[in-house]
Short mmCIF file of C-alpha atoms in Angstrom, two decimals:
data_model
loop_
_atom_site.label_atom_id
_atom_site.label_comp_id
_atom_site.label_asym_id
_atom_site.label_seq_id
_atom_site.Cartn_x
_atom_site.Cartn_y
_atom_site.Cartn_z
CA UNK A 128 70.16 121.60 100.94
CA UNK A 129 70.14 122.47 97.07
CA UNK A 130 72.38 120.48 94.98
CA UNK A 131 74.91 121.63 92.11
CA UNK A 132 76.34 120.11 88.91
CA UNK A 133 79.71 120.99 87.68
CA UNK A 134 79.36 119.44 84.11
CA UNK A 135 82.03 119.70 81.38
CA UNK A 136 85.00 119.00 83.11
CA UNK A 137 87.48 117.59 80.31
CA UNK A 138 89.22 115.61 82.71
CA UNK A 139 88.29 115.23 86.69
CA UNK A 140 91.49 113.77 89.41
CA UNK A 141 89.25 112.29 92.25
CA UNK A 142 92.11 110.32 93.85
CA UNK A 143 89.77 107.32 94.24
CA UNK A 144 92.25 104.38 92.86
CA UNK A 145 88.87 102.12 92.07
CA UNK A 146 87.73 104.43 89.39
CA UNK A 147 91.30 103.17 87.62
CA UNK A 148 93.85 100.47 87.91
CA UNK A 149 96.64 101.87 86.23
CA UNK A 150 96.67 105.52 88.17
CA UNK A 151 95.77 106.39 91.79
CA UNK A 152 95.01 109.58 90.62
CA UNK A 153 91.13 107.85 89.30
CA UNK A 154 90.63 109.84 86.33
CA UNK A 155 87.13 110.45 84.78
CA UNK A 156 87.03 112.16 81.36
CA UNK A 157 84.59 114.42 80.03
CA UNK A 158 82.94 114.44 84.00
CA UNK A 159 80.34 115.61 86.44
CA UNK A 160 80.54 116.49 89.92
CA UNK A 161 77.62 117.08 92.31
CA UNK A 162 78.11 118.96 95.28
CA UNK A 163 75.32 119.03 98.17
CA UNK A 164 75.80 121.18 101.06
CA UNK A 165 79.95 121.40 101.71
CA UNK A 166 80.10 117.23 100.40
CA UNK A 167 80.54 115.81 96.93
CA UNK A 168 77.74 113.04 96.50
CA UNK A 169 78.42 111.82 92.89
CA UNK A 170 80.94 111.99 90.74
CA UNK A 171 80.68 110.10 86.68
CA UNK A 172 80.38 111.26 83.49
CA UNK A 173 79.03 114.45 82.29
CA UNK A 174 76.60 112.43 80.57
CA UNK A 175 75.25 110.81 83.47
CA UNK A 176 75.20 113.25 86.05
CA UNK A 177 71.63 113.58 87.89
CA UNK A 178 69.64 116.23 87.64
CA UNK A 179 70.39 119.40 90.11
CA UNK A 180 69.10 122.38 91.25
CA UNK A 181 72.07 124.45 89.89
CA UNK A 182 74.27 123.61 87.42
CA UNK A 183 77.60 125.00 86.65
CA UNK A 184 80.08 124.77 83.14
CA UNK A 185 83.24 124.11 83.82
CA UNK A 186 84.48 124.70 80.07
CA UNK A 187 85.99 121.90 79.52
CA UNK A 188 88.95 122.66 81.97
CA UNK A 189 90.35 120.25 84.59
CA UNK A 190 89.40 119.85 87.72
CA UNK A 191 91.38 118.29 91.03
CA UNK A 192 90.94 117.54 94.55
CA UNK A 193 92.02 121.44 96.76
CA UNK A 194 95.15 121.26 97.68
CA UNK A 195 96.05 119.93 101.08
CA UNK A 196 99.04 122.17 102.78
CA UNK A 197 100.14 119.68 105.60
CA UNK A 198 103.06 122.19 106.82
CA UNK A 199 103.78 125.75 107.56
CA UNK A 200 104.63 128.39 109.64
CA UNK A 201 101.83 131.48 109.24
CA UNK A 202 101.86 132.63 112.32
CA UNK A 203 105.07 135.21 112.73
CA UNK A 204 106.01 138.81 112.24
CA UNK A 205 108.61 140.72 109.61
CA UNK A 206 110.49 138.59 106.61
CA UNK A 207 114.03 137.83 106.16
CA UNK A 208 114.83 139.86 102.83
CA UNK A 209 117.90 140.64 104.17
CA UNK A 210 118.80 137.02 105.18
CA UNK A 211 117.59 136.04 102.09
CA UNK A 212 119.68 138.36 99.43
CA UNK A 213 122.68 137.36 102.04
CA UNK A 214 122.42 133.36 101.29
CA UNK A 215 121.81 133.66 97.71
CA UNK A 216 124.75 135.75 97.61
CA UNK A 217 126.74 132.28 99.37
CA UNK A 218 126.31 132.32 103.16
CA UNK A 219 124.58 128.63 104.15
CA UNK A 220 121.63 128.28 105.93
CA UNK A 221 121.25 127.04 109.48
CA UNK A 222 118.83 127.35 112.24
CA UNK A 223 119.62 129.83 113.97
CA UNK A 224 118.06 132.88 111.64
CA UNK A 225 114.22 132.07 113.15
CA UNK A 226 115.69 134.38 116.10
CA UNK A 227 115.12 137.25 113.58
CA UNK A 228 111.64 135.97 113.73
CA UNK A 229 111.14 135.47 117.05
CA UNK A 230 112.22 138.91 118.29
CA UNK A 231 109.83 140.38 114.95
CA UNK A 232 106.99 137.87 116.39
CA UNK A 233 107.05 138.53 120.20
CA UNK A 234 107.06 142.30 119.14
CA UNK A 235 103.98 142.50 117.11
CA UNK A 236 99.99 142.66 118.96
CA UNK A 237 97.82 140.00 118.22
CA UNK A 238 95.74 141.95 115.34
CA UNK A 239 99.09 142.33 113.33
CA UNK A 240 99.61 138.48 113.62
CA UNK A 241 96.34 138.00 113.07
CA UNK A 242 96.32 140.21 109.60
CA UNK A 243 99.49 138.12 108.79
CA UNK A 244 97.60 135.29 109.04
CA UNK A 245 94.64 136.22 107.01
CA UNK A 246 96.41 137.56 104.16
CA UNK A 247 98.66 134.06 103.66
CA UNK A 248 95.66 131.94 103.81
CA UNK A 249 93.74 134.59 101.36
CA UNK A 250 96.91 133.89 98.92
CA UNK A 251 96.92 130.29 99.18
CA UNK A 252 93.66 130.18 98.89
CA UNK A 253 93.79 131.86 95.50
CA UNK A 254 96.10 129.15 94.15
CA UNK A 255 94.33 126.19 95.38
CA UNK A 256 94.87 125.68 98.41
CA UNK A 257 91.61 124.25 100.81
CA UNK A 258 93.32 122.50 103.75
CA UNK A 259 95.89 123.80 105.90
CA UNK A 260 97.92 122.84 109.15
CA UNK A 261 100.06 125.74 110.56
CA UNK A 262 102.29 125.48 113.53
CA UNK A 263 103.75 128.03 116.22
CA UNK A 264 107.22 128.43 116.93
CA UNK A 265 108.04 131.70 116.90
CA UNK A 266 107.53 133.34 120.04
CA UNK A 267 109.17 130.94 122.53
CA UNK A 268 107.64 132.37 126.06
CA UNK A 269 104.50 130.34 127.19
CA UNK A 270 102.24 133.55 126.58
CA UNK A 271 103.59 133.79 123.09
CA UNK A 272 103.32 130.53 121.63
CA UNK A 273 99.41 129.85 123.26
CA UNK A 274 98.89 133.72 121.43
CA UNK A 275 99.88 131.61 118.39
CA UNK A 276 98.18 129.00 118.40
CA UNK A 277 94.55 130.65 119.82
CA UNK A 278 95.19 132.89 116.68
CA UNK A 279 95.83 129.80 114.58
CA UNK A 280 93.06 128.09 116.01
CA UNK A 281 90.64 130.56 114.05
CA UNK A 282 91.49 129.60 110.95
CA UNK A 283 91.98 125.79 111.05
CA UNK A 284 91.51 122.85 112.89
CA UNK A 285 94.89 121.56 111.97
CA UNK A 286 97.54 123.56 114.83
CA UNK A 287 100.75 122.04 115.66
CA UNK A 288 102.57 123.20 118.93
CA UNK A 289 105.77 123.76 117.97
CA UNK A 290 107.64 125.24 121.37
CA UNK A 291 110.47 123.16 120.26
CA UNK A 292 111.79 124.97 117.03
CA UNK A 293 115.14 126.11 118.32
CA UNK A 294 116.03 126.53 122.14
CA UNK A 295 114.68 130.04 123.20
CA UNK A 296 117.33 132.54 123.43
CA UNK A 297 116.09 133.01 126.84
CA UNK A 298 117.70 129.77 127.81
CA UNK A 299 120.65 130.01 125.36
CA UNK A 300 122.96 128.93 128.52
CA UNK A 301 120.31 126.38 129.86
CA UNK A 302 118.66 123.91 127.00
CA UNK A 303 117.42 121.56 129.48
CA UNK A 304 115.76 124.02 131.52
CA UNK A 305 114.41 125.07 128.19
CA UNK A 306 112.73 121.32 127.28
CA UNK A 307 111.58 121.40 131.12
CA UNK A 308 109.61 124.27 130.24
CA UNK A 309 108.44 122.61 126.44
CA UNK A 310 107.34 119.91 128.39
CA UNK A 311 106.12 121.54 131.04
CA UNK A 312 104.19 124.89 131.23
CA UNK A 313 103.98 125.83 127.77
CA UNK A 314 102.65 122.35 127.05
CA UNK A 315 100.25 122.89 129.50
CA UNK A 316 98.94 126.05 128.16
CA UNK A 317 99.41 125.47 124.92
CA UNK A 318 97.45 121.60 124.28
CA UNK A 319 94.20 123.10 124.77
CA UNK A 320 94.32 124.66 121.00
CA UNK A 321 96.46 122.06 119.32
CA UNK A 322 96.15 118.50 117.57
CA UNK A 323 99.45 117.81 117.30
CA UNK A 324 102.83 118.41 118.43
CA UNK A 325 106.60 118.73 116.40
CA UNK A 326 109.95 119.53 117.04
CA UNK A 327 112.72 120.37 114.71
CA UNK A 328 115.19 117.47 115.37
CA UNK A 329 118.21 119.08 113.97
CA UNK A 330 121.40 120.01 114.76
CA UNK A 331 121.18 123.51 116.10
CA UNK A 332 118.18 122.83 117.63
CA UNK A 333 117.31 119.45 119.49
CA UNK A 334 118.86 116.20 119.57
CA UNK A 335 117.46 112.96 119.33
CA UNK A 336 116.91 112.33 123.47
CA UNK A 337 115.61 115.94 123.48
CA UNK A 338 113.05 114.97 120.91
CA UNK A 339 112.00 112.23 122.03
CA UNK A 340 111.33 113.89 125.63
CA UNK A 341 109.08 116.44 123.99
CA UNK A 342 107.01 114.45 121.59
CA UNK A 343 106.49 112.13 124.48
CA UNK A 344 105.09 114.57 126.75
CA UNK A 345 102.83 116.09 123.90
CA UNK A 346 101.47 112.37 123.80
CA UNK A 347 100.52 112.22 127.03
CA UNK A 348 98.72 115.39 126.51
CA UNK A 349 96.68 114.26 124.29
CA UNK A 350 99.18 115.65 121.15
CA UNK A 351 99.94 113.58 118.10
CA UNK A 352 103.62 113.71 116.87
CA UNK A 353 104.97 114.95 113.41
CA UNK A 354 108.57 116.14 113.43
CA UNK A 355 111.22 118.19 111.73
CA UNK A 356 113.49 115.61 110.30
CA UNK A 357 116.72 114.83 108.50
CA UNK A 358 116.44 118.55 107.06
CA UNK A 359 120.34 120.26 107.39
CA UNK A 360 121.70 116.52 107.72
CA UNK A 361 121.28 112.88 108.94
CA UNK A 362 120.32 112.09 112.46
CA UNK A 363 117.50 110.75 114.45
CA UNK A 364 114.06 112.61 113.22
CA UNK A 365 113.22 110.14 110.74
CA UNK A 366 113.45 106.73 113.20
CA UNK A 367 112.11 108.76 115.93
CA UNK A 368 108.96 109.72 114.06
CA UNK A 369 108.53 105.95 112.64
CA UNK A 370 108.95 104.54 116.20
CA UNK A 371 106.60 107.51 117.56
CA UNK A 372 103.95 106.52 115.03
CA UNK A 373 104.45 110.02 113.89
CA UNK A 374 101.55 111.42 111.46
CA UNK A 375 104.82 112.68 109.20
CA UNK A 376 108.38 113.10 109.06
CA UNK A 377 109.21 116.23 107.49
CA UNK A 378 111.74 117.30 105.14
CA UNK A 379 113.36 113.82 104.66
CA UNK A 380 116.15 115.09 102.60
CA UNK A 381 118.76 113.21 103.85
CA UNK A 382 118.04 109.79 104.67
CA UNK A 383 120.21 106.40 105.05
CA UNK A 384 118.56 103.22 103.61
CA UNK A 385 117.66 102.38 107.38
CA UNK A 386 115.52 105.48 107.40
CA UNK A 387 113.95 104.71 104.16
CA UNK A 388 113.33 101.02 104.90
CA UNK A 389 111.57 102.70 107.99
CA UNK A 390 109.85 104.52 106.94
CA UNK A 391 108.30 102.21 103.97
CA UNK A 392 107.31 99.73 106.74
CA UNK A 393 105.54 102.12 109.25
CA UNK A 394 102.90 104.44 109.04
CA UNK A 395 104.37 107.77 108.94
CA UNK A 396 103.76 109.92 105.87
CA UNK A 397 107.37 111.08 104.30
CA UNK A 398 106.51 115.46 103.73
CA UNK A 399 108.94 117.10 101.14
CA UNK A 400 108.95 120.52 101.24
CA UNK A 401 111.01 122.04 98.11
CA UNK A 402 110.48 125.35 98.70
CA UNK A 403 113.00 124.96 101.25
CA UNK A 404 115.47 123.79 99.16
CA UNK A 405 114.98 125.89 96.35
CA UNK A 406 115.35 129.19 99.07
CA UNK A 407 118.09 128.00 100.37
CA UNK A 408 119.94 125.94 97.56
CA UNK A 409 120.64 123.07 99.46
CA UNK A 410 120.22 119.57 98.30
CA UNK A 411 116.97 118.18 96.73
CA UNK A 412 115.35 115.35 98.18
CA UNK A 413 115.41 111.76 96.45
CA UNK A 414 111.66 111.58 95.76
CA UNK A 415 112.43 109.02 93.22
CA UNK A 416 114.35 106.75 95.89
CA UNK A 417 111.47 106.67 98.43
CA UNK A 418 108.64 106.46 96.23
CA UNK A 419 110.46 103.19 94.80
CA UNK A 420 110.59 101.91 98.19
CA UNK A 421 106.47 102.17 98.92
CA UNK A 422 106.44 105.55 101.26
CA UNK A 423 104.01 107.41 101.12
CA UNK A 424 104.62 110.94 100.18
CA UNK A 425 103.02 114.24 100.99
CA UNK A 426 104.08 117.95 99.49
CA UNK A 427 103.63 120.79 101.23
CA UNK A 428 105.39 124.62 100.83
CA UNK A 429 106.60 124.97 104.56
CA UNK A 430 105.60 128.23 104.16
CA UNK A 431 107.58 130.32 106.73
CA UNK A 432 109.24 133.91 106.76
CA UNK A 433 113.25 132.31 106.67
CA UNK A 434 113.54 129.43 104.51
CA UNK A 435 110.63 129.03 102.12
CA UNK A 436 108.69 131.93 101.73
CA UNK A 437 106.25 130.53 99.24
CA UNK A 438 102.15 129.83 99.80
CA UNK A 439 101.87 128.22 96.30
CA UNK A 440 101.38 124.57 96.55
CA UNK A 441 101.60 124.43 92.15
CA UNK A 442 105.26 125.49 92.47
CA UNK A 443 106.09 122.98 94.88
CA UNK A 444 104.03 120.83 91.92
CA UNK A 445 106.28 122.27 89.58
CA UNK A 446 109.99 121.75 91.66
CA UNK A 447 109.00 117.99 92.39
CA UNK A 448 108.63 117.01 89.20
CA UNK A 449 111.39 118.73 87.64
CA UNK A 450 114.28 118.57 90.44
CA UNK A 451 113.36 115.73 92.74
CA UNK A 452 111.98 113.19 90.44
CA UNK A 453 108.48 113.24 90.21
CA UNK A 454 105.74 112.01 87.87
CA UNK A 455 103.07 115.10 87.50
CA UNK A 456 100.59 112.54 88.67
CA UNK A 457 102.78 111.56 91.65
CA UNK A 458 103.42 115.26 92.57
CA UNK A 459 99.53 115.80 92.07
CA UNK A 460 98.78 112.76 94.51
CA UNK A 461 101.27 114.27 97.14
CA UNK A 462 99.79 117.79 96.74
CA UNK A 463 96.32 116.39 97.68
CA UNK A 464 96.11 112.95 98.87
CA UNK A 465 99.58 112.60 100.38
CA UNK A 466 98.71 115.61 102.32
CA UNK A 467 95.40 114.28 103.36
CA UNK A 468 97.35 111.33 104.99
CA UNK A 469 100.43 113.24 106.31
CA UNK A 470 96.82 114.87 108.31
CA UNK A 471 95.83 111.51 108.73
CA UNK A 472 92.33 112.95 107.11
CA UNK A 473 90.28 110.81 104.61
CA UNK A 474 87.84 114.02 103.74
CA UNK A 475 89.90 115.37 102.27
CA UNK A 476 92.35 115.83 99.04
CA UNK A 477 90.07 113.81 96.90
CA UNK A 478 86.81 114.08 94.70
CA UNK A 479 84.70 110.89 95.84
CA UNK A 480 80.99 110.48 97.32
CA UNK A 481 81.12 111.89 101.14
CA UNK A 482 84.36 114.01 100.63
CA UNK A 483 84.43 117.30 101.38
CA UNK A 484 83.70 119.38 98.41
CA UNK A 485 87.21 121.04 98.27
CA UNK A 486 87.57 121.65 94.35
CA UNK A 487 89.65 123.30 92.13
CA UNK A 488 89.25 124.18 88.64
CA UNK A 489 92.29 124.72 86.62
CA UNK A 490 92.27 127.03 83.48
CA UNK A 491 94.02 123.87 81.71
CA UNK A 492 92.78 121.19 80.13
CA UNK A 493 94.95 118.75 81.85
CA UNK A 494 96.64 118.47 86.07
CA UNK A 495 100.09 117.95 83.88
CA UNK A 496 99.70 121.90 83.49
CA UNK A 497 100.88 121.90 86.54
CA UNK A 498 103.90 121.05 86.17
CA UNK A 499 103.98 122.24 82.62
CA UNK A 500 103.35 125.58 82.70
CA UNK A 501 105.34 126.35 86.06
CA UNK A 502 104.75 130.29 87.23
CA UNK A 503 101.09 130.74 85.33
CA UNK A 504 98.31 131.31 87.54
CA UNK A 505 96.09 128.27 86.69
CA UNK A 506 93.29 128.38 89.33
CA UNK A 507 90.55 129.40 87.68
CA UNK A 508 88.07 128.28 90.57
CA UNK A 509 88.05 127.08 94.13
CA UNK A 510 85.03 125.94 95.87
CA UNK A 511 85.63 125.08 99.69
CA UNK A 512 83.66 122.97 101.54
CA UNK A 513 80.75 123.34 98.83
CA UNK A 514 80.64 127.09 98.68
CA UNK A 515 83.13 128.91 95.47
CA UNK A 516 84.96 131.27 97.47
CA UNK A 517 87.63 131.74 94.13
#
């Protein structure tokens, strides 16, 4: 395999907290990368770096780990404009507007999902984005949500059955039969192209018993949990996922100190996703408060059709730092790293010997651009898994 130097890189995130005890982020100035197949195998100073078969400037720009998208919802049909201009005009969100989606999505052919699918990963792709996990949960019938996930399945290695989104309107009069049939058939044909399983443990959708039933049966499937929680309101998500050994709770935007002490003494990766709240102006999540505690934190875009239709991981950057407390490192760490654990993947979302070479070169001297410069199109550069593809 022929080797390649990215030299000139004014300052280089690996995420590798032994490169630097005051940051987690392991910054290297004025650095080197050398990528060897799709791996990084050394990373130093620009100085230093060994000699290569190709070599590549980097301009003195900065350069971070690929983003890692740890949840969203690519595989659906239509858009809610109409919802949309509606709740920014004062009607709340709830639940129930992914039936909108769910008719769109059962109506379209596989090569129109497909497309839909393609051309979201093409745009995150373009801002950054190297990892992603993307869930069903939009077609509700056993057919529909396997459809979803075999078309999923194409494109990543990180699918989440997500039957349990809201209760089918197919069952609207019979919820129970409705988790007998989660749990039952379309678990059966649906494990065979997923690594993990959620539910959206809300009101409107399923309660804490419900929940539990699900993510239990996706378990002994072979499934690991992650779940919807503590989005619209308090309630059981959060403790469920901790006592689950859930790879992450998502959303976490209202949580009791019971939930945060929870979470800060298990294993599950808190996901904020402020796309959502920005699309639907509901109340940002207290980054500050469970970072403080010791939680680990991912952020993702929850990129989905109703409440945060968004693919760009920097804006989520941008939104944590200035509305739910933040450091730009901290957001940077939870773009990449965090999202590496809520995967619980160590390949990934950092620049170290034996990584993945997921890399992204920003037209900015500094990751703080980020943040700084919210709205500019930074990326100047993506490689993914050794090969530039931006």
């Amino acid at each position: 395999m022929t080797t390649t130097a990215i030299t000139n890189i004014a300052s280089l995130v690996t995420n590798d907290p032994s490169l630097c005890a005051d940051s987690p982020l392991g910054p290297i100035q004025d650095a080197a990368v050398v990528i060897e197949g799709d791996r990084v195998v050394w990373t130093g100073e620009s100085s230093k770096a060994p000699a290569t078969d190709n070599a590549v400037d980097a301009g003195g720009r900065a350069m971070i780990p690929g983003f890692v998208d740890s949840h969203s919802h690519l595989v659906f049909a239509g858009d809610r404009t109409e919802e949309f201009n509606a709740r920014m005009s004062g009607r709340a969100y709830s639940a129930g507007g992914i039936r909108t989606t769910v008719a769109a999505t059962r109506a379209a052919t596989d090569e129109e999902l497909a497309a839909n699918v393609a051309r979201y990963l093409a745009e995150a792709l373009r801002q950054g984005t190297t990892t992603f996990e993307t869930k069903s949960g939009y077609g509700l019938t056993v057919e529909d949500e396997a459809r979803a996930l075999r078309i999923a399945a194409r494109h990543t290695e990180e699918v989440t059955y997500l039957g349990a989104h809201i209760v089918s309107p197919d069952y609207a009069d019979d919820p129970a039969g409705y988790v007998d049939l989660v749990t039952g058939a379309m678990l059966d044909a649906c494990a065979p192209y997923a690594r993990w399983i959620d539910v959206f443990c809300e009101k409107g959708a399923f309660d804490g018993d419900q929940a539990r039933a699900i993510l239990t049966a996706g378990i002994a499937k072979g499934l690991h949990p992650r779940v919807h929680a503590n989005q619209l309101g308090h309630g059981p998500g959060v403790q469920l996922a901790v006592e689950l050994d859930a790879a992450s709770a998502d959303h976490c935007t209202h949580l009791t100190d019971a939930d945060v002490d929870a979470l800060a003494q298990g294993s599950t990766v808190a996901t904020l996703l402020p796309g959502a709240e920005f699309s639907t102006r509901a109340t940002w999540p207290d980054a500050r408060r469970i970072l403080d505690a010791g939680v680990t934190v991912a952020l993702s875009t929850d990129c989905n059709p109703g409440s945060s239709f968004t693919s760009s991981m920097p804006f989520c950057i941008a939104l944590a730092v200035r509305d739910m407390g933040m450091t730009p490192d901290e957001a940077l760490w939870s773009a990449t790293a965090g999202g590496a654990a809520a995967l619980r993947r160590t390949d990934i979302g950092r620049i170290a010997p034996g990584a993945r070479a997921d890399l992204v070169l920003l037209d900015a001297p500094s990751h703080v651009h980020l943040a700084y410069r919210p709205g500019v199109p930074l990326v100047h550069a993506v490689w993914q898994r050794g090969e530039r593809v931006v």
